PDB file of C-alpha atoms and ligand atoms in Angstrom:
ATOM      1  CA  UNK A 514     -12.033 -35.289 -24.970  1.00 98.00           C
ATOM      2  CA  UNK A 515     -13.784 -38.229 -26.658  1.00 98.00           C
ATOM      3  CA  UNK A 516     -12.949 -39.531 -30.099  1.00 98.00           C
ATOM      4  CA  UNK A 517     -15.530 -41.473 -32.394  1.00 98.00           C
ATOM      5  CA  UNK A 518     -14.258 -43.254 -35.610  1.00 98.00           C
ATOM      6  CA  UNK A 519     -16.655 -44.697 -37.812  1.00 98.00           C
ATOM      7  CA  UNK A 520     -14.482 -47.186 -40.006  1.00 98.00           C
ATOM      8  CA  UNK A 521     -14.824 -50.551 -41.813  1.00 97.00           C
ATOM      9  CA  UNK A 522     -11.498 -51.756 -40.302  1.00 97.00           C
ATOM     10  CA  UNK A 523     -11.738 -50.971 -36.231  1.00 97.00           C
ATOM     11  CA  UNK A 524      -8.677 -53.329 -36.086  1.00 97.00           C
ATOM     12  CA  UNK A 525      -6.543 -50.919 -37.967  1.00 97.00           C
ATOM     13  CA  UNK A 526      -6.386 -48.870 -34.809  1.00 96.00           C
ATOM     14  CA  UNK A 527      -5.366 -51.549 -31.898  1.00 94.00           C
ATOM     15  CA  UNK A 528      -1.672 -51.181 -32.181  1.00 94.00           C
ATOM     16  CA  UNK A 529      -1.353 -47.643 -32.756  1.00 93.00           C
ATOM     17  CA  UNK A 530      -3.694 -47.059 -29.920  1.00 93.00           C
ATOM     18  CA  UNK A 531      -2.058 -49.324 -27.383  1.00 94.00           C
ATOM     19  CA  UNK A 532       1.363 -48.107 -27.279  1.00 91.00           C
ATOM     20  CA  UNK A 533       4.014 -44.943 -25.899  1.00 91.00           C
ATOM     21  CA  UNK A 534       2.008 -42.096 -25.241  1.00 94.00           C
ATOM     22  CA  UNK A 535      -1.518 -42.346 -27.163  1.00 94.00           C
ATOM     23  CA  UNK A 536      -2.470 -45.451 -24.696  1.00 96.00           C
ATOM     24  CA  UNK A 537      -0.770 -43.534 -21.736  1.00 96.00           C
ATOM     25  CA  UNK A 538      -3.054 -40.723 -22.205  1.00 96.00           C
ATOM     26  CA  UNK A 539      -6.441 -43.260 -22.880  1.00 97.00           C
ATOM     27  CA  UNK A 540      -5.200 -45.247 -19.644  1.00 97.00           C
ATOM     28  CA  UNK A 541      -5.552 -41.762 -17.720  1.00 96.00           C
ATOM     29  CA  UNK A 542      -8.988 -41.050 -19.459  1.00 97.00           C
ATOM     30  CA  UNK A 543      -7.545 -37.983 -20.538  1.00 97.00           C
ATOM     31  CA  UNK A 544      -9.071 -39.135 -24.471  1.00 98.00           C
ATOM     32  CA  UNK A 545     -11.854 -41.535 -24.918  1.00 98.00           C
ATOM     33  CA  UNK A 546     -11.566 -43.208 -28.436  1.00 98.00           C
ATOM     34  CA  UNK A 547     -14.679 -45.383 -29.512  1.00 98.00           C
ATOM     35  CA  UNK A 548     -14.220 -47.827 -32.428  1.00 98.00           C
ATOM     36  CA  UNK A 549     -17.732 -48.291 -34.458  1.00 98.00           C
ATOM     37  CA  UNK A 550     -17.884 -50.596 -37.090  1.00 98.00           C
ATOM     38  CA  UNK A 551     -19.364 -49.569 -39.986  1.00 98.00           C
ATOM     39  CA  UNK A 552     -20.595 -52.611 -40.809  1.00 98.00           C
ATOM     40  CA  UNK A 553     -22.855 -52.934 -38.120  1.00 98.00           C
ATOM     41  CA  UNK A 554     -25.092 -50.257 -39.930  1.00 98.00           C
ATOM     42  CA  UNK A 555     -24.758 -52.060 -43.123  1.00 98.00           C
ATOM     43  CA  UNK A 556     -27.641 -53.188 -45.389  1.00 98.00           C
ATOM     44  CA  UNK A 557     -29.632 -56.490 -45.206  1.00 98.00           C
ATOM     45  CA  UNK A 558     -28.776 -59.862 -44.243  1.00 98.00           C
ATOM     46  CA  UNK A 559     -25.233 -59.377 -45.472  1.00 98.00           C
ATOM     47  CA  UNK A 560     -24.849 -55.629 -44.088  1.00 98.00           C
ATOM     48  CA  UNK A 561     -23.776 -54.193 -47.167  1.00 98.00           C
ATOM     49  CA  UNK A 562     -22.190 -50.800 -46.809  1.00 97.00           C
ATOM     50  CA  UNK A 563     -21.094 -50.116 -50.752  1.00 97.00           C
ATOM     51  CA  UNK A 564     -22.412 -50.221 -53.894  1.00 97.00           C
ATOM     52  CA  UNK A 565     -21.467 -49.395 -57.849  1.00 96.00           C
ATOM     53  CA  UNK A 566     -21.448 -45.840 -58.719  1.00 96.00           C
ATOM     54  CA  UNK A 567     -24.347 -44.285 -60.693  1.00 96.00           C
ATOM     55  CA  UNK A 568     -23.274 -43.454 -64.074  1.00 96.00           C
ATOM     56  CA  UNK A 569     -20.562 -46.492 -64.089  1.00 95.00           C
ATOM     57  CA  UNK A 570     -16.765 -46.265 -63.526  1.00 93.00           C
ATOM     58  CA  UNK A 571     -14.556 -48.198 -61.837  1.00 92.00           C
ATOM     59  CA  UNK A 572     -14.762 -49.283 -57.682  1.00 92.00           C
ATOM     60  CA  UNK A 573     -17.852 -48.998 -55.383  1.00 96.00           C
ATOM     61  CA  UNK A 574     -18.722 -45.997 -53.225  1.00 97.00           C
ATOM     62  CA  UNK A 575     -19.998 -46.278 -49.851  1.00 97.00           C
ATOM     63  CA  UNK A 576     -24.152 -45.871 -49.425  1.00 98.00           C
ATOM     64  CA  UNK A 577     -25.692 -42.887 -47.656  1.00 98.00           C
ATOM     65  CA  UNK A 578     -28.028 -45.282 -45.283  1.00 98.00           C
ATOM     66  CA  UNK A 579     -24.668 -46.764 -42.884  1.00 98.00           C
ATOM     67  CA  UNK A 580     -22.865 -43.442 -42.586  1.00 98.00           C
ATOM     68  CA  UNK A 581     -26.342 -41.786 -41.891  1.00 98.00           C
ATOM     69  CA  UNK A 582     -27.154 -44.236 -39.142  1.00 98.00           C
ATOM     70  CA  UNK A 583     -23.834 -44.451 -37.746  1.00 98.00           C
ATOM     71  CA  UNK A 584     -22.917 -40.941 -37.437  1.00 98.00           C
ATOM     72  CA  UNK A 585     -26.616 -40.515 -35.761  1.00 98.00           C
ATOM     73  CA  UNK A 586     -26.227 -42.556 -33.393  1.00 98.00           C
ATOM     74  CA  UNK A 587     -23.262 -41.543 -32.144  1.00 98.00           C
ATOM     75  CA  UNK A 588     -24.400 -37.869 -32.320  1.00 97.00           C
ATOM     76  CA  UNK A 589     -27.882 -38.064 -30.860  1.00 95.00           C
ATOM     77  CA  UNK A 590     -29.159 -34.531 -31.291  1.00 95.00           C
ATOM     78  CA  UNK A 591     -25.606 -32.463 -30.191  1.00 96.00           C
ATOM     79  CA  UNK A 592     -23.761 -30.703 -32.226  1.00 96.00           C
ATOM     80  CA  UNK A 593     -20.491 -32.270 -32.805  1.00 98.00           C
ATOM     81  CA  UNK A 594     -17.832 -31.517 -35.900  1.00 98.00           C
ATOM     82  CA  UNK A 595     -18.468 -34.673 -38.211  1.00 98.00           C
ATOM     83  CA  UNK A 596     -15.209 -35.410 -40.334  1.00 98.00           C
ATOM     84  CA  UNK A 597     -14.692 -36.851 -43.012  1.00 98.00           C
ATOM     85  CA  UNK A 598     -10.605 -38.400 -43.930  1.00 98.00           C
ATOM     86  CA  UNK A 599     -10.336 -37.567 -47.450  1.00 97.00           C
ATOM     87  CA  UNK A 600      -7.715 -36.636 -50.238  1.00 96.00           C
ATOM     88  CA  UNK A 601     -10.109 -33.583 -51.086  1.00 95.00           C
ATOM     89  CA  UNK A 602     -10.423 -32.142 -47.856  1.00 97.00           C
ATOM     90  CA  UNK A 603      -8.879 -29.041 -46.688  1.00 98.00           C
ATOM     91  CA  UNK A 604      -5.049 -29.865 -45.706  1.00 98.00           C
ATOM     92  CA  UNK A 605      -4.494 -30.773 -41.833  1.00 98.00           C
ATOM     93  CA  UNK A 606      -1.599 -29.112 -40.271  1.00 97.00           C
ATOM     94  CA  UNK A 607      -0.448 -27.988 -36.782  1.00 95.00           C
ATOM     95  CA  UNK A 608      -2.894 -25.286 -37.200  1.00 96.00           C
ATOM     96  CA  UNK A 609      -5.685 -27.709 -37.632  1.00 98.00           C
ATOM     97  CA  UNK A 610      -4.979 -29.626 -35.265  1.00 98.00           C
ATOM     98  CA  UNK A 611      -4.824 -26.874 -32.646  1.00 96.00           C
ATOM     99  CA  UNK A 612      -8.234 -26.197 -33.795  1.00 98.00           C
ATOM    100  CA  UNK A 613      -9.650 -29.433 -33.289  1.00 98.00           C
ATOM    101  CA  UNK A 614      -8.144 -30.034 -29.404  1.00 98.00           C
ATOM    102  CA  UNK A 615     -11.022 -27.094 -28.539  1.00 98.00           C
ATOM    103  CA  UNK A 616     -13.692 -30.008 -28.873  1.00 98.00           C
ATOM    104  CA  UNK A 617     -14.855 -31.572 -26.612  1.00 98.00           C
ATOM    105  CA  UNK A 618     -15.720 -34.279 -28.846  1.00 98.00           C
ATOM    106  CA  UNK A 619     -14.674 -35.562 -32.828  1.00 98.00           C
ATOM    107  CA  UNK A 620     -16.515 -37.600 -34.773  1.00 98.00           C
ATOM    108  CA  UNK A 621     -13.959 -39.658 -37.444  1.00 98.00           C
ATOM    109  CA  UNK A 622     -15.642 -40.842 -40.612  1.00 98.00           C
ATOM    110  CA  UNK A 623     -12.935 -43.016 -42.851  1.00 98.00           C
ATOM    111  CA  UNK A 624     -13.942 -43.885 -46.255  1.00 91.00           C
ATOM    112  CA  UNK A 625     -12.867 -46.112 -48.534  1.00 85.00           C
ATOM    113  CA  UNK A 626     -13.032 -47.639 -51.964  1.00 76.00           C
ATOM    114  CA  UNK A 627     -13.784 -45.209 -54.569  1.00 83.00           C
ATOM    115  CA  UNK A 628     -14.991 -42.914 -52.410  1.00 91.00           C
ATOM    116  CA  UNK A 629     -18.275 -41.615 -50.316  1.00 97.00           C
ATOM    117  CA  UNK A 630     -22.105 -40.882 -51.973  1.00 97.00           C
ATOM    118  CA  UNK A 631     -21.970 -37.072 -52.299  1.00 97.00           C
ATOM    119  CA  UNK A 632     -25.157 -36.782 -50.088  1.00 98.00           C
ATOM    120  CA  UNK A 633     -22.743 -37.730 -47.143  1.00 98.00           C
ATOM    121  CA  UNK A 634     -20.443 -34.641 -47.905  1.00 98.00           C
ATOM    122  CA  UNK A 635     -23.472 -32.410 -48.373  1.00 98.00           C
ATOM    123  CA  UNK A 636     -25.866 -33.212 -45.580  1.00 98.00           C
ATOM    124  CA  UNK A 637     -23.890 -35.358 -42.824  1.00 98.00           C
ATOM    125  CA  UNK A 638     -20.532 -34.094 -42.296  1.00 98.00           C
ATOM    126  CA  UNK A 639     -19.282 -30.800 -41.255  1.00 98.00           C
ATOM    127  CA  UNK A 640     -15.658 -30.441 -42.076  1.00 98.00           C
ATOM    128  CA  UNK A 641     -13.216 -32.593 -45.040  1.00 98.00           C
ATOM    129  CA  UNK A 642      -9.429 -33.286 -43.739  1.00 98.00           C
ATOM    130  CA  UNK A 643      -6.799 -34.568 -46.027  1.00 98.00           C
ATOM    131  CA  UNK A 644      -3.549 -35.473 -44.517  1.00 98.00           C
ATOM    132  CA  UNK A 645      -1.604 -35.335 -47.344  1.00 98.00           C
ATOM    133  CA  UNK A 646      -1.702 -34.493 -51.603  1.00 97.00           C
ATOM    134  CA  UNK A 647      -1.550 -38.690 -52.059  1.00 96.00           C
ATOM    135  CA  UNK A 648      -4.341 -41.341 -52.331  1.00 95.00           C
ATOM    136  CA  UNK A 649      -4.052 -43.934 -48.942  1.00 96.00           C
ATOM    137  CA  UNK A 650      -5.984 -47.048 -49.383  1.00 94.00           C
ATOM    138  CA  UNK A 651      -8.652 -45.833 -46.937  1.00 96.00           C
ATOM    139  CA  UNK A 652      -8.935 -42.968 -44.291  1.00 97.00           C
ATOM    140  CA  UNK A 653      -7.569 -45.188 -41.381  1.00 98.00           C
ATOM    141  CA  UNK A 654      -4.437 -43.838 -41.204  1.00 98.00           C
ATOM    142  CA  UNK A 655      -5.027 -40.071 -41.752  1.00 98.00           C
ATOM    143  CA  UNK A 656      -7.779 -40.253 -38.931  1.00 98.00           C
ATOM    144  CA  UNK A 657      -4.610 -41.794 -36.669  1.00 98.00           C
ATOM    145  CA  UNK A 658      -2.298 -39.120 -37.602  1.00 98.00           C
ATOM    146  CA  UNK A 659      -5.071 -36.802 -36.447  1.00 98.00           C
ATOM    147  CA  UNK A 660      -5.867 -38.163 -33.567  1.00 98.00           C
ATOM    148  CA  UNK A 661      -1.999 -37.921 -32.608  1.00 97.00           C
ATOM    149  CA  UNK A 662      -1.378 -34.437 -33.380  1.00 97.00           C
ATOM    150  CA  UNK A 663      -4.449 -33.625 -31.513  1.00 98.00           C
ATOM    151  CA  UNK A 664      -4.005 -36.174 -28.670  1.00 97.00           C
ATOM    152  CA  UNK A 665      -0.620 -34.533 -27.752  1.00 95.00           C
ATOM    153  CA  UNK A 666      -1.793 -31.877 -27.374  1.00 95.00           C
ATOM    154  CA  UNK A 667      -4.348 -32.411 -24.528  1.00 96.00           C
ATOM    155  CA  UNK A 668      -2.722 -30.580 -21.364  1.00 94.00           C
ATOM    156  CA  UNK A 669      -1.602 -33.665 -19.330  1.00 94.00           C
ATOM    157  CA  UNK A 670      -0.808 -35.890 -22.431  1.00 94.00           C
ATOM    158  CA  UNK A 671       2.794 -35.008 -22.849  1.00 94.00           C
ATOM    159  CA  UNK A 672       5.313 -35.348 -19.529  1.00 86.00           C
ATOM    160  CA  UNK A 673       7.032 -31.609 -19.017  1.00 76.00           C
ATOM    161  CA  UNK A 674      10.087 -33.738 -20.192  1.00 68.00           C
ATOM    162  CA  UNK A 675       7.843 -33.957 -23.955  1.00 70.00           C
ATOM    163  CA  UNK A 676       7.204 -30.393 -23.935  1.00 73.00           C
ATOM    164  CA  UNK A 677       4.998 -29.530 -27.353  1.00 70.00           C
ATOM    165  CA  UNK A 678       6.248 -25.991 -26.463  1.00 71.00           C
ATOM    166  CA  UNK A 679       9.604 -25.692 -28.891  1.00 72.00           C
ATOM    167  CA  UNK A 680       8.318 -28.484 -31.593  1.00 81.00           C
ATOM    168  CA  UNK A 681       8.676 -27.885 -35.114  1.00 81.00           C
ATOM    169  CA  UNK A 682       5.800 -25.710 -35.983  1.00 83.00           C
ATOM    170  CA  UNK A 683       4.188 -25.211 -32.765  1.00 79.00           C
ATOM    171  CA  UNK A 684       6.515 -21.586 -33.362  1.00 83.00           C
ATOM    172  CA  UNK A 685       6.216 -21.793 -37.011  1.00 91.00           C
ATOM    173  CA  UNK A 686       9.493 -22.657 -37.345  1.00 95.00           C
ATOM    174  CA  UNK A 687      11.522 -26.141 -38.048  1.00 96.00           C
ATOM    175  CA  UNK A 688      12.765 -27.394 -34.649  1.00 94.00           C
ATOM    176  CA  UNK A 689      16.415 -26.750 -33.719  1.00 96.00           C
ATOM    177  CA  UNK A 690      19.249 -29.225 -33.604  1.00 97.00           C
ATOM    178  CA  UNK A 691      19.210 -31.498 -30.344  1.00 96.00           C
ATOM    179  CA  UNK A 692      22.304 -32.816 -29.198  1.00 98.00           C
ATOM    180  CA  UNK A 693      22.617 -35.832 -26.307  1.00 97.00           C
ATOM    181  CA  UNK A 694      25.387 -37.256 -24.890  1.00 97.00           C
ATOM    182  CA  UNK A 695      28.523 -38.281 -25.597  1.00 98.00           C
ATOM    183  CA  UNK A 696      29.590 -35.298 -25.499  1.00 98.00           C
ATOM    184  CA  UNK A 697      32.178 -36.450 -29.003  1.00 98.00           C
ATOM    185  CA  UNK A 698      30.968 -39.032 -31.560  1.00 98.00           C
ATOM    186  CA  UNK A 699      33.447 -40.476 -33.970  1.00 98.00           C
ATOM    187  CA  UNK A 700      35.019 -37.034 -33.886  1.00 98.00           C
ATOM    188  CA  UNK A 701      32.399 -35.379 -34.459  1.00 98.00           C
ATOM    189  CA  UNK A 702      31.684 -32.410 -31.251  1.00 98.00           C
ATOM    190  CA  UNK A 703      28.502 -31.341 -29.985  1.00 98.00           C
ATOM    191  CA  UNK A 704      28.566 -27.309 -30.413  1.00 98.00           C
ATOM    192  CA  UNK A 705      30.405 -25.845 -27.711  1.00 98.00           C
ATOM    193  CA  UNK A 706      27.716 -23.139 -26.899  1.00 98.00           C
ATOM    194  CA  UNK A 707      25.361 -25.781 -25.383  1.00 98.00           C
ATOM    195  CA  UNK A 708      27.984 -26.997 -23.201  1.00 98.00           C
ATOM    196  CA  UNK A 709      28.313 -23.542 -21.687  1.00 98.00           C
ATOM    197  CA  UNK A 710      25.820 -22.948 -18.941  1.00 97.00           C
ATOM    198  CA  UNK A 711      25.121 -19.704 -20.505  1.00 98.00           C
ATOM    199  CA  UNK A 712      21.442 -20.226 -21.037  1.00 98.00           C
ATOM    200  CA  UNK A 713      20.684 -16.641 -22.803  1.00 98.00           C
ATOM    201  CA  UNK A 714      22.970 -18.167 -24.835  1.00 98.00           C
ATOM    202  CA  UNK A 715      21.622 -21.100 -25.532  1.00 98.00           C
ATOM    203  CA  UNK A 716      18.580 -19.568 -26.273  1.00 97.00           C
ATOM    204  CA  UNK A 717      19.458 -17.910 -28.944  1.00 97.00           C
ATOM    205  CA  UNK A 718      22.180 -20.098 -30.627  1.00 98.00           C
ATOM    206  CA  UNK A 719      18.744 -22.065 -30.784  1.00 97.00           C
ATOM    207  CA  UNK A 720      16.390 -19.462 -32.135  1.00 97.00           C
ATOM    208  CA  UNK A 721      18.855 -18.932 -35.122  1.00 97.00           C
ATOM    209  CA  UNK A 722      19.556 -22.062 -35.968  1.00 98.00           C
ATOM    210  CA  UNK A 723      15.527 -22.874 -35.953  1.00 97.00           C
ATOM    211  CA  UNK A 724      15.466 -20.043 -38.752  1.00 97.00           C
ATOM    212  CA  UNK A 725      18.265 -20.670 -40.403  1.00 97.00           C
ATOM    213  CA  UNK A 726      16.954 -24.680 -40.863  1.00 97.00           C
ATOM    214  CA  UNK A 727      13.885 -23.330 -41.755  1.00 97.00           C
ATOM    215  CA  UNK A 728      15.304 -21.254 -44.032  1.00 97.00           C
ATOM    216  CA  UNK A 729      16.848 -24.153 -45.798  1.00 97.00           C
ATOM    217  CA  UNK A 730      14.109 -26.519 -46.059  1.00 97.00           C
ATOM    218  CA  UNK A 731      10.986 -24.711 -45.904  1.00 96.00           C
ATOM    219  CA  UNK A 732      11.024 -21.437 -46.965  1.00 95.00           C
ATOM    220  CA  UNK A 733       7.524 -21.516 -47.211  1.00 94.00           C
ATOM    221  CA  UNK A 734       7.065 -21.574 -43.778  1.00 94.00           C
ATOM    222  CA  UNK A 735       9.511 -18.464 -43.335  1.00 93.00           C
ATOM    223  CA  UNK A 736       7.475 -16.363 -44.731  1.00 89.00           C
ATOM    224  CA  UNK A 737       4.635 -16.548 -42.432  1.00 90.00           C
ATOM    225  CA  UNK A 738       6.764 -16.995 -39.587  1.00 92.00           C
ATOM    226  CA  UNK A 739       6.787 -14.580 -36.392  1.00 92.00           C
ATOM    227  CA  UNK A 740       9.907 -12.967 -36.910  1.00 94.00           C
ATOM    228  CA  UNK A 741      11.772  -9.892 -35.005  1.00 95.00           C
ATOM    229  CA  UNK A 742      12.996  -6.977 -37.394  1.00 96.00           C
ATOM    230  CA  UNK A 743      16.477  -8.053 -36.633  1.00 96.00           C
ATOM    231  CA  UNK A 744      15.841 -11.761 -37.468  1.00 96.00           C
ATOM    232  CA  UNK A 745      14.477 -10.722 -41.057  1.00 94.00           C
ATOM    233  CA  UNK A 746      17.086  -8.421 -41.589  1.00 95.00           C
ATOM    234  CA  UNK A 747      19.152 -11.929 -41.222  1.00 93.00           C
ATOM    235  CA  UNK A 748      17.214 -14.299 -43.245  1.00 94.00           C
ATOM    236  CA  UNK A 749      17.725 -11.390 -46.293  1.00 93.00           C
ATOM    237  CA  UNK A 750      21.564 -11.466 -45.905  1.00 94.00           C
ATOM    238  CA  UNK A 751      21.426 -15.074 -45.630  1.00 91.00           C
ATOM    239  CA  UNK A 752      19.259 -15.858 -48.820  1.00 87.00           C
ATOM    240  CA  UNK A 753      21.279 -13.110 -51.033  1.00 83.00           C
TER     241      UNK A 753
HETATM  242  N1  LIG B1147      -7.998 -41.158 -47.685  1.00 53.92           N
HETATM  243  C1  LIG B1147      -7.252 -41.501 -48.745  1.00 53.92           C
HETATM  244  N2  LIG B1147      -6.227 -40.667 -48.920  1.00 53.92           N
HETATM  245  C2  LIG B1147      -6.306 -39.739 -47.924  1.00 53.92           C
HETATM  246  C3  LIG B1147      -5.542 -38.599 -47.558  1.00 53.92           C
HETATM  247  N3  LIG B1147      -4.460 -38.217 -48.242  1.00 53.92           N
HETATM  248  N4  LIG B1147      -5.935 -37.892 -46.477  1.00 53.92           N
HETATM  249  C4  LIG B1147      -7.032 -38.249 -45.795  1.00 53.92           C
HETATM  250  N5  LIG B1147      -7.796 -39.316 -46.083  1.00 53.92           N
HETATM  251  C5  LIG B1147      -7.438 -40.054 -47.132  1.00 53.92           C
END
């Protein structure tokens, strides 16, 4: 998979992008993540990249002409999703981000200031994420929480130690409670069913207590869950 991010702060992304399991997977090309600086496309002698808004109002909003040229060259004449990190986009989630791992290759646009020339949204990019309902200082950090909840998800990123398999909403569920060692902390026991060996068990000591946390916390989820009969039957009794 290859990654393009168009950004006015490439520097943003070194340290995320150089440690634990993000730079593991770049150092075994299993991603390719290209930096461009948006100020390279910028405008005149002093590559300008934003101007006032039409109209007035506060800030300055990024020009057509360096997000154009950018994205184009990266793009050539293939088809590849064009995103734009926004707080109006549609809402990433797990979901999403399953979605995007198809590609073979992303194309990152970050804005900043007050926002983007509308012409961008309407005739350059192909999809709006938001990471979150609250305003960052610039789309930076969104595009690196996107890039790793995709990244992970590449087969070979994550060891089989990692697993994605039983993560909290990769089942639509909260994760269950992990336990290490020692086996007693300050008194306080890990449960005795995970001690046991009895790996049926196990198994479902952790299925019910991934509903019954979910349950608690995000009921919203719950309801679009994959749940057996049985297991509904038990989220009723437990939520009268
Ligand atoms: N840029 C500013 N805020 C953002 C958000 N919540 N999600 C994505 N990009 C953003």
């Amino acid at each position: 998979m290859r990654i393009d991010i168009v950004t006015l702060f490439p520097n943003m992304f070194s340290s995320p992008f150089d440690e634990s399991i993000i730079k593991r997977a770049i150092d075994s090309r299993l991603v390719e993540i290209v930096l461009h600086n948006l100020r390279d496309y910028g405008l005149g002698k002093h590559r300008v990249v934003a101007d006032y808004p039409h109209g007035g109002g506060a800030g300055m909003v990024l020009m057509p002409e360096p997000l154009f040229a950018a994205v184009e060259a990266i793009k050539g004449k293939s088809e590849i999703p064009v995103i734009l990190l926004t707080p109006q986009g549609r809402l990433f989630n797990q979901k999403v981000a399953e979605e995007l791992v198809t590609y073979s290759q992303l194309i990152l646009v970050c804005g900043h200031y007050e926002g983007v020339d509308e012409r961008v949204r309407e005739h350059l990019v192909t999809d709006e994420i938001s990471i979150g309902d609250y305003v960052l200082t610039g789309g930076e950090l969104a595009a690196m929480v996107v890039i790793d909840a995709v990244v992970r998800q590449l087969p070979g990123v994550l060891g089989s130690e990692e697993s994605a398999r039983d993560d909290s909403h990769s089942t639509g569920l909260l994760e269950y409670p992990q336990y290490t060692r020692p086996q007693t902390y300050r008194g306080w026991e890990v449960p005795p069913v995970l001690l046991s060996g009895n790996h049926a068990e196990i198994a479902k000591w952790r299925r019910e207590q991934a509903i019954l946390r979910t349950l608690a916390r995000r009921t919203d989820l719950l309801e679009k869950a994959d749940l057996l009969e049985e297991e509904r039957k038990m989220v009723e009794k437990k939520s009268n």
